[in-house]
Amino acid sequence: MSITEGMLCSKTHEYLYESGDNYTIGLTDYAVEQLGDIVFVELPEVGSEFVKNEVFATVESVKAASEIYMPVGGKVVEINEAIVDTPELLNESPLEKAWLIKIETSTVSADSLDLLEYEDYKDEVQ
Amino acid sequence: MKRTPLFVEHKNSNAKIVDFAGWEMPVSYESIIDEHNCVRNNIGLFDVSHMGEVFVSGKDSLKFLNKLVPQQVSKLVDSKAVYCQLLKENGCIIDDLIIYKLKDNDYLIILNASRVDVDYDWFVQQSAGYDVKIENKSDELALIAVQGPKAKLLIEKAGLSLDNQPAFFSIKKASIFQTEMYVSRTGYTGEDGFELLMKNEEASKIWNLLLEQGKEFGVKPIGLGARDTLRLEAALPLYGNDLTLDTTPIEAGLSWSVSKTKEEDYNGKRVIQEQLANGTDKKLIGFKLLDKSIARHEYEIYMNNEQVGIVTSGGVSPVLGCNIGLAYVKNIKDICIGAVLQVKIRERLHDIEVVKLPFVKKNNKV
């Protein structure tokens, strides 16, 4: 099964997919390509809670800092330490190795109404 | 939006295009970091045709130019160039530029793209009473920078032998790929390199020949993204960031470039002399971040929880492997090389250390 199957994407280029009891959030391959070389990632602390559309992370390319928004609300249960140490992983593998956070959420059905399926998102941005 | 004569070449190379001072310019072709390293190790081509070219001629040229800048233009011999700042009467910087003496009463000035109109108007306004002709040729001329330790080898291959290449901060008319143009030994990277000034209609041909013939030296086209990281490592100021209408050359750490013995009057002389004698309230410093975060333009600098300055340029240093920046701070003794201050990034303070400039040693003196 392709990783993009069941993946939902926001207009601000975050993705969301179900992983076990939780949901994984990351930055789309399109967004990463637009940003260019990623050199710094700031992630939230485990346990912090965010509502939909709230800024939860910052990703910096050589040129600029970009705020990353929650595609759905929830509580952070895990962060991807590997990308904090190796930000360039985001350029190499945005959809698989370089996810940003995992969350538990109870509002996914209401919050994901405006999200697009991956293929539709790709059509929209290209 | 304006386009340089090389716009089609950039599109064909899949460049990412951004708006820069009203121009559609390539910010990168592939990876900014790879492009940066290509210039430090091999050679890179930059389209800087958006920059301005103004020719000043006539019998009062020298007197006129000497009025505009705090440098001693009289010292220039034919074919030599000098880095200058165009000053207002209050000593603040309208633009930074390079004046090339082509011959007596014949000068070329290269200016920042964002300042061409302002500078030209200033030249015209200031020229009242001087017998000078001021010609803005910016829209007719293309400028290609060839930068990096192997630049001289490509220029040699293009028809100008090593012995005949202009020396550092010099210019000459030469034939490059059988095309007449001005070749200068200047740049904005801290590396050895050349800037080639030619008619717009020659630019595509020359650009493509340089790319093709430069393959054996590892040449790549380089965008504005790497141009910025390269100049920052070399601590070369950027107009609009590090130099503005609120700063003087003395505050900007450019005292080295200002003549201390110039007898002629020039705009801002009183302020410049006063600052040279008594110091300034603010000064430009270089710093490196002590963690992995990145300081950017306009972030605040703190010492003992009190704001003491503001970042003017900040970013990554691919060569040093850390993040660096330039900032204006209060000119006090405690802010010296080795001092640890803080920069506020997204409401949190991060330690920075004041370091010596340039961040990366320049290799441009030949």
Coordinates of C-alpha atoms in Angstrom, one line a residue:
Chain A
M1 CA 0.0 0.0 0.0
S2 CA 1.3 3.4 -0.9
I3 CA 1.9 5.8 2.0
T4 CA -0.3 8.4 0.2
E5 CA -3.3 6.2 0.3
G6 CA -5.7 7.6 2.9
M7 CA -3.4 10.6 3.3
L8 CA -5.2 14.0 3.7
C9 CA -3.6 17.3 3.0
S10 CA -4.3 20.9 4.0
K11 CA -4.2 24.0 1.8
T12 CA -1.2 25.1 3.9
H13 CA 0.6 21.9 2.8
E14 CA 0.5 19.7 5.9
Y15 CA -0.4 16.0 5.6
L16 CA -2.3 13.7 8.0
Y17 CA -2.7 10.0 8.1
E18 CA -3.9 7.4 10.5
S19 CA -1.2 5.3 12.2
G20 CA -2.5 2.8 14.7
D21 CA -4.4 4.6 17.5
N22 CA -2.8 7.9 16.5
Y23 CA -2.4 10.3 13.6
T24 CA 0.9 11.3 11.9
I25 CA 1.4 14.8 10.7
G26 CA 4.1 16.1 8.3
L27 CA 4.9 18.4 5.5
T28 CA 4.0 17.5 1.9
D29 CA 6.6 16.7 -0.8
Y30 CA 5.3 19.7 -2.7
A31 CA 5.9 22.1 0.2
V32 CA 9.4 20.7 0.9
E33 CA 10.3 21.2 -2.8
Q34 CA 9.1 24.8 -2.7
L35 CA 11.2 25.5 0.5
G36 CA 14.4 24.1 -0.9
D37 CA 17.3 23.1 1.5
I38 CA 15.8 22.7 5.0
V39 CA 18.3 23.5 7.7
F40 CA 16.4 23.8 10.9
V41 CA 13.2 22.3 12.5
E42 CA 11.6 23.3 15.7
L43 CA 9.0 20.8 17.1
P44 CA 6.6 21.2 20.0
E45 CA 7.0 19.3 23.3
V46 CA 5.3 15.9 23.7
G47 CA 2.1 16.5 25.7
S48 CA 1.4 19.9 24.3
E49 CA -2.1 20.4 22.8
F50 CA -3.1 22.4 19.7
V51 CA -6.3 23.2 18.0
K52 CA -6.8 23.0 14.2
N53 CA -4.9 25.7 12.3
E54 CA -2.7 26.6 15.2
V55 CA 1.0 26.9 14.6
F56 CA 2.8 23.9 16.1
A57 CA 6.2 23.9 14.5
T58 CA 8.7 26.0 12.5
V59 CA 10.7 24.7 9.5
E60 CA 13.5 26.9 8.2
S61 CA 15.0 26.7 4.8
V62 CA 18.1 28.6 3.8
K63 CA 15.9 31.5 2.7
A64 CA 13.2 31.8 5.3
A65 CA 11.4 30.5 8.4
S66 CA 7.9 28.9 7.8
E67 CA 5.2 28.2 10.3
I68 CA 3.5 24.9 10.2
Y69 CA -0.1 24.6 11.1
M70 CA -2.2 21.8 12.7
P71 CA -4.4 20.1 10.0
V72 CA -6.6 18.9 12.9
G73 CA -6.6 19.6 16.6
G74 CA -5.0 17.2 19.1
K75 CA -2.3 16.3 21.7
V76 CA 1.3 15.5 20.7
V77 CA 2.3 12.0 21.7
E78 CA 5.5 11.7 19.8
I79 CA 7.9 13.9 17.9
N80 CA 10.4 12.9 15.2
E81 CA 13.7 13.5 16.9
A82 CA 15.6 12.4 13.8
I83 CA 14.6 15.5 11.8
V84 CA 15.7 17.8 14.6
D85 CA 19.2 16.3 14.4
T86 CA 19.1 15.9 10.6
P87 CA 16.7 18.5 9.0
E88 CA 17.8 17.6 5.5
L89 CA 15.9 14.3 6.0
L90 CA 12.8 16.5 5.2
N91 CA 14.2 17.1 1.7
E92 CA 15.0 13.5 1.2
S93 CA 11.9 11.7 2.5
P94 CA 9.1 14.1 3.5
L95 CA 6.3 11.6 3.4
E96 CA 8.0 8.6 5.0
K97 CA 11.0 9.1 7.2
A98 CA 10.6 12.9 7.9
W99 CA 7.1 13.0 9.5
L100 CA 6.9 15.8 12.1
I101 CA 4.7 14.7 15.0
K102 CA 2.2 12.0 16.0
I103 CA -1.0 13.1 17.8
E104 CA -4.0 11.7 19.5
T105 CA -7.2 13.4 18.5
S106 CA -10.9 13.1 19.1
T107 CA -11.9 15.8 16.7
V108 CA -10.5 14.3 13.5
S109 CA -13.9 13.8 11.7
A110 CA -15.0 17.4 12.2
D111 CA -11.6 18.9 11.7
S112 CA -10.7 17.1 8.5
L113 CA -13.7 18.1 6.5
D114 CA -11.8 20.7 4.5
L115 CA -8.7 18.5 3.9
L116 CA -8.1 17.1 0.5
E117 CA -7.1 13.6 -0.5
Y118 CA -3.4 13.5 -1.5
E119 CA -4.1 13.1 -5.2
D120 CA -6.6 15.9 -5.3
Y121 CA -4.2 18.1 -3.3
K122 CA -1.5 17.4 -5.9
D123 CA -3.8 18.4 -8.7
E124 CA -4.6 21.6 -6.9
V125 CA -1.0 22.7 -6.2
Q126 CA 0.4 21.7 -9.6
Chain B
M1 CA 8.0 43.0 -13.4
K2 CA 11.3 43.3 -15.3
R3 CA 13.3 40.5 -16.8
T4 CA 16.9 40.3 -17.6
P5 CA 18.0 39.1 -21.1
L6 CA 18.8 35.7 -19.4
F7 CA 15.3 35.0 -18.1
V8 CA 14.7 32.3 -20.7
E9 CA 18.0 30.6 -19.8
H10 CA 16.9 30.5 -16.2
K11 CA 13.5 29.0 -17.0
N12 CA 15.2 26.4 -19.2
S13 CA 17.4 25.5 -16.2
N14 CA 14.3 25.1 -14.0
A15 CA 15.3 28.0 -11.8
K16 CA 12.9 29.0 -9.0
I17 CA 12.0 32.6 -9.8
V18 CA 11.4 35.3 -7.2
D19 CA 10.6 39.0 -7.2
F20 CA 13.8 40.9 -6.3
A21 CA 13.5 44.7 -6.5
G22 CA 10.9 44.5 -9.2
W23 CA 12.9 41.9 -11.2
E24 CA 12.0 38.3 -11.9
M25 CA 15.2 36.7 -10.8
P26 CA 16.5 33.1 -10.1
V27 CA 16.7 32.4 -6.4
S28 CA 18.1 28.9 -7.0
Y29 CA 18.4 26.3 -9.7
E30 CA 18.9 23.2 -7.4
S31 CA 20.1 23.4 -3.8
I32 CA 21.3 26.7 -2.4
I33 CA 23.8 24.9 -0.3
D34 CA 25.2 23.0 -3.3
E35 CA 25.4 26.2 -5.3
H36 CA 27.2 27.9 -2.4
N37 CA 29.8 25.2 -2.2
C38 CA 30.2 25.2 -6.0
V39 CA 31.3 28.8 -5.8
R40 CA 33.7 28.2 -2.9
N41 CA 35.3 25.1 -4.5
N42 CA 34.9 25.5 -8.2
I43 CA 33.1 28.2 -10.1
G44 CA 29.6 29.7 -10.4
L45 CA 27.8 32.0 -12.9
F46 CA 25.5 34.7 -11.6
D47 CA 23.1 36.7 -13.7
V48 CA 23.4 40.2 -12.1
S49 CA 22.0 42.1 -15.1
H50 CA 19.5 43.7 -12.8
M51 CA 22.2 45.8 -11.4
G52 CA 22.6 49.4 -12.6
E53 CA 25.3 50.9 -14.8
V54 CA 25.7 54.6 -15.0
F55 CA 28.5 56.3 -17.0
V56 CA 29.8 59.6 -16.0
S57 CA 31.9 61.7 -18.4
G58 CA 32.9 65.3 -19.0
K59 CA 35.6 67.6 -17.7
D60 CA 34.2 67.9 -14.2
S61 CA 33.7 64.1 -13.7
L62 CA 36.4 63.7 -11.0
K63 CA 35.3 66.8 -9.1
F64 CA 31.7 65.6 -9.3
L65 CA 32.3 62.1 -8.1
N66 CA 34.5 63.4 -5.3
K67 CA 31.6 65.4 -4.0
L68 CA 29.3 62.3 -3.8
V69 CA 31.5 59.8 -1.9
P70 CA 33.8 59.8 1.1
Q71 CA 36.5 57.9 -0.9
Q72 CA 39.3 59.6 -2.7
V73 CA 38.4 59.1 -6.4
S74 CA 41.4 61.2 -7.4
K75 CA 43.6 58.3 -6.4
L76 CA 42.2 56.0 -9.1
V77 CA 44.5 55.4 -12.1
D78 CA 43.1 54.3 -15.4
S79 CA 41.3 50.9 -15.2
K80 CA 41.2 50.8 -11.4
A81 CA 38.1 50.6 -9.3
V82 CA 37.1 51.7 -5.7
Y83 CA 34.3 50.5 -3.4
C84 CA 32.3 53.6 -2.4
Q85 CA 29.2 54.7 -0.6
L86 CA 26.9 57.4 -2.0
L87 CA 26.2 59.7 0.9
K88 CA 23.5 62.2 1.8
E89 CA 24.5 65.5 3.5
N90 CA 23.8 63.8 6.9
G91 CA 26.4 61.1 6.2
C92 CA 23.8 58.3 5.7
I93 CA 24.1 55.9 2.8
I94 CA 21.9 56.2 -0.3
D95 CA 23.6 53.2 -1.9
D96 CA 26.9 51.4 -2.0
L97 CA 28.6 51.1 -5.4
I98 CA 31.8 50.6 -7.3
I99 CA 33.3 53.3 -9.3
Y100 CA 35.6 52.2 -12.2
K101 CA 37.9 54.7 -13.8
L102 CA 37.9 53.8 -17.5
K103 CA 40.1 56.8 -18.4
D104 CA 40.4 60.5 -17.6
N105 CA 36.9 62.0 -17.5
D106 CA 35.3 58.7 -18.1
Y107 CA 33.9 56.6 -15.2
L108 CA 31.6 53.6 -14.9
I109 CA 29.5 53.2 -11.8
I110 CA 27.8 49.9 -10.9
L111 CA 24.9 50.2 -8.5
N112 CA 22.4 48.1 -6.7
A113 CA 19.3 47.1 -8.7
S114 CA 17.0 48.4 -6.0
R115 CA 18.6 51.8 -6.0
V116 CA 19.1 52.6 -9.7
D117 CA 16.4 55.2 -10.0
V118 CA 17.1 56.8 -6.7
D119 CA 20.8 57.0 -7.5
Y120 CA 20.3 58.3 -11.0
D121 CA 18.0 61.1 -9.8
W122 CA 20.5 61.9 -7.1
F123 CA 23.4 62.1 -9.6
V124 CA 21.3 64.4 -11.8
Q125 CA 20.2 66.6 -8.9
Q126 CA 23.8 66.9 -7.6
S127 CA 25.3 67.6 -11.0
A128 CA 24.0 71.2 -11.2
G129 CA 26.9 73.4 -11.9
Y130 CA 29.2 70.6 -13.0
D131 CA 30.2 70.0 -16.6
V132 CA 29.3 66.3 -16.6
K133 CA 27.3 63.9 -18.8
I134 CA 25.4 61.2 -16.8
E135 CA 24.1 58.3 -18.8
N136 CA 22.0 55.5 -17.3
K137 CA 22.8 52.4 -19.5
S138 CA 21.2 49.9 -17.1
D139 CA 18.5 48.8 -19.5
E140 CA 21.0 48.2 -22.3
L141 CA 23.7 46.2 -20.5
A142 CA 23.9 42.7 -19.1
L143 CA 26.2 41.7 -16.3
I144 CA 27.4 38.2 -15.7
A145 CA 29.5 37.4 -12.6
V146 CA 31.9 34.4 -12.9
Q147 CA 33.1 33.6 -9.4
G148 CA 35.2 31.0 -7.6
P149 CA 38.8 29.7 -7.4
K150 CA 38.6 28.3 -11.0
A151 CA 37.0 31.5 -12.5
K152 CA 40.4 32.6 -14.0
L153 CA 40.7 29.3 -15.8
L154 CA 37.4 29.6 -17.5
I155 CA 38.1 33.3 -18.5
E156 CA 41.4 32.1 -19.9
K157 CA 39.6 29.4 -21.9
A158 CA 37.2 32.2 -23.1
G159 CA 40.1 34.1 -24.6
L160 CA 41.8 36.1 -22.0
S161 CA 45.1 34.6 -20.9
L162 CA 46.0 34.6 -17.2
D163 CA 48.7 37.2 -17.8
N164 CA 46.2 39.5 -19.5
Q165 CA 43.5 39.2 -16.9
P166 CA 42.7 42.4 -15.0
A167 CA 44.1 42.5 -11.4
F168 CA 41.9 42.7 -8.3
F169 CA 39.6 45.7 -8.5
S170 CA 40.6 46.5 -12.0
I171 CA 38.7 46.6 -15.3
K172 CA 39.6 46.3 -19.0
K173 CA 38.0 46.0 -22.4
A174 CA 38.6 42.5 -23.7
S175 CA 37.3 39.9 -26.1
I176 CA 35.5 37.0 -24.4
F177 CA 34.4 34.3 -26.8
Q178 CA 35.2 36.7 -29.6
T179 CA 32.9 39.3 -28.1
E180 CA 34.0 42.8 -27.0
M181 CA 33.0 43.6 -23.4
Y182 CA 34.3 45.0 -20.1
V183 CA 35.9 42.5 -17.8
S184 CA 36.5 43.5 -14.2
R185 CA 38.1 41.6 -11.3
T186 CA 35.3 42.2 -8.8
G187 CA 32.4 40.3 -7.2
Y188 CA 30.2 39.8 -4.2
T189 CA 31.3 36.4 -3.0
G190 CA 34.6 36.8 -1.3
E191 CA 36.2 34.6 -3.9
D192 CA 38.4 35.5 -6.9
G193 CA 36.2 36.2 -9.9
F194 CA 35.2 38.4 -12.7
E195 CA 32.2 40.5 -13.8
L196 CA 31.5 40.7 -17.5
L197 CA 29.6 43.7 -18.8
M198 CA 28.1 43.3 -22.3
K199 CA 25.3 44.4 -24.5
N200 CA 22.0 42.7 -23.7
E201 CA 21.9 41.0 -27.0
E202 CA 25.2 39.2 -26.3
A203 CA 24.2 37.8 -22.9
S204 CA 22.5 34.5 -23.8
K205 CA 25.3 33.5 -26.1
I206 CA 28.0 34.3 -23.6
W207 CA 26.1 32.7 -20.7
N208 CA 25.6 29.4 -22.6
L209 CA 29.2 29.3 -23.8
L210 CA 30.4 29.9 -20.2
L211 CA 28.3 27.0 -19.0
E212 CA 29.3 24.7 -21.8
Q213 CA 33.0 25.5 -21.7
G214 CA 33.1 25.7 -17.9
K215 CA 31.9 22.1 -17.5
E216 CA 35.4 20.8 -17.0
F217 CA 35.8 23.2 -14.1
G218 CA 32.5 22.2 -12.5
V219 CA 30.6 25.5 -13.4
K220 CA 27.0 25.9 -12.3
P221 CA 24.5 28.7 -12.6
I222 CA 24.0 30.2 -9.1
G223 CA 20.9 32.0 -7.8
L224 CA 20.3 34.9 -5.5
G225 CA 19.9 32.6 -2.5
A226 CA 23.5 31.5 -2.6
R227 CA 24.6 35.0 -3.6
D228 CA 23.2 36.0 -0.2
T229 CA 24.9 33.2 1.8
L230 CA 28.2 33.8 0.0
R231 CA 28.3 37.5 0.6
L232 CA 27.2 37.1 4.2
E233 CA 30.1 34.6 5.0
A234 CA 32.4 37.2 3.4
A235 CA 30.6 40.0 5.6
L236 CA 30.0 42.0 2.5
P237 CA 27.1 44.4 3.3
L238 CA 23.7 44.3 1.6
Y239 CA 22.0 47.5 0.8
G240 CA 18.5 47.6 2.4
N241 CA 19.6 45.2 5.2
D242 CA 23.0 46.2 6.6
L243 CA 23.2 49.6 4.9
T244 CA 20.3 52.0 4.9
L245 CA 19.4 55.7 4.9
D246 CA 19.7 55.5 8.7
T247 CA 23.3 54.3 8.7
T248 CA 26.7 55.9 8.0
P249 CA 29.7 54.1 6.6
I250 CA 31.5 54.5 10.0
E251 CA 28.6 52.8 11.9
A252 CA 28.5 50.1 9.2
G253 CA 32.2 49.1 9.9
L254 CA 33.3 50.6 6.6
S255 CA 35.8 53.1 8.0
W256 CA 38.5 51.2 6.3
S257 CA 37.0 52.3 3.0
V258 CA 36.7 55.9 3.9
S259 CA 39.5 58.4 3.1
K260 CA 40.8 60.0 6.3
T261 CA 42.9 62.6 4.4
K262 CA 40.5 63.7 1.7
E263 CA 40.8 67.5 1.3
E264 CA 37.9 68.0 -1.1
D265 CA 34.5 68.6 0.5
Y266 CA 32.0 65.8 0.0
N267 CA 28.4 65.2 1.1
G268 CA 28.3 64.2 4.8
K269 CA 32.0 65.1 5.4
R270 CA 31.2 66.9 8.7
V271 CA 29.4 63.9 10.1
I272 CA 31.9 61.4 8.9
Q273 CA 34.8 63.3 10.3
E274 CA 33.0 63.8 13.6
Q275 CA 32.3 60.0 13.8
L276 CA 35.8 59.1 12.9
A277 CA 37.1 61.3 15.7
N278 CA 34.6 60.6 18.4
G279 CA 33.0 57.3 17.6
T280 CA 29.4 56.3 16.9
D281 CA 26.4 55.4 19.0
K282 CA 25.9 52.1 17.2
K283 CA 28.2 49.7 15.4
L284 CA 27.9 46.7 13.1
I285 CA 29.0 43.3 14.6
G286 CA 29.2 39.8 13.3
F287 CA 27.8 36.9 15.5
K288 CA 27.3 33.2 15.4
L289 CA 24.5 31.3 17.0
L290 CA 25.6 28.9 19.8
D291 CA 22.7 26.5 19.0
K292 CA 21.2 25.4 15.8
S293 CA 18.6 28.1 15.4
I294 CA 18.7 30.8 12.8
A295 CA 18.6 34.6 13.3
R296 CA 16.9 36.6 10.6
H297 CA 16.6 40.2 9.5
E298 CA 15.0 42.5 12.2
Y299 CA 15.3 40.0 15.1
E300 CA 16.1 41.7 18.4
I301 CA 19.5 41.4 20.2
Y302 CA 19.6 41.4 24.0
M303 CA 22.2 41.8 26.7
N304 CA 21.2 41.2 30.4
N305 CA 17.5 41.1 29.2
E306 CA 17.7 44.6 27.7
Q307 CA 17.5 45.1 24.0
V308 CA 20.8 46.4 22.7
G309 CA 20.5 45.9 19.0
I310 CA 18.8 44.4 15.9
V311 CA 19.8 41.8 13.3
T312 CA 20.3 43.2 9.8
S313 CA 21.3 40.0 8.0
G314 CA 21.2 36.4 9.2
G315 CA 21.4 32.9 7.9
V316 CA 23.4 29.7 7.5
S317 CA 27.1 29.5 6.8
P318 CA 27.5 26.3 4.8
V319 CA 31.3 26.6 5.1
L320 CA 31.4 27.0 8.9
G321 CA 28.5 24.6 9.5
C322 CA 26.8 27.1 11.9
N323 CA 24.4 30.0 11.7
I324 CA 25.7 33.6 11.5
G325 CA 24.5 37.1 11.2
L326 CA 25.2 40.8 11.2
A327 CA 23.6 43.2 13.7
Y328 CA 23.7 46.8 14.8
V329 CA 24.3 47.1 18.5
K330 CA 25.0 49.9 21.0
N331 CA 28.6 50.9 20.7
I332 CA 29.7 49.9 24.2
K333 CA 32.9 48.2 25.5
D334 CA 31.1 45.1 26.8
I335 CA 30.0 44.2 23.3
C336 CA 33.3 43.0 21.9
I337 CA 34.7 39.9 20.2
G338 CA 33.9 36.9 22.3
A339 CA 31.0 38.5 24.2
V340 CA 27.9 36.4 24.5
L341 CA 24.6 38.1 23.8
Q342 CA 21.1 36.8 23.0
V343 CA 18.9 37.0 20.0
K344 CA 15.1 36.7 20.3
I345 CA 13.7 34.0 18.0
R346 CA 10.0 33.4 18.2
E347 CA 9.8 34.9 21.8
R348 CA 12.7 32.8 23.1
L349 CA 16.3 34.0 23.7
H350 CA 19.1 32.1 22.1
D351 CA 22.8 32.7 22.9
I352 CA 25.1 34.3 20.2
E353 CA 28.8 35.0 20.3
V354 CA 30.3 38.1 18.8
V355 CA 32.9 37.0 16.3
K356 CA 35.5 38.6 14.1
L357 CA 34.6 39.6 10.5
P358 CA 34.6 38.3 7.9
F359 CA 33.2 35.0 9.0
V360 CA 35.0 33.2 6.2
K361 CA 38.4 34.4 5.0
K362 CA 38.2 36.0 1.6
N363 CA 40.2 34.5 -1.2
N364 CA 39.8 37.3 -3.7
K365 CA 43.1 39.2 -3.7
V366 CA 45.1 38.1 -6.7

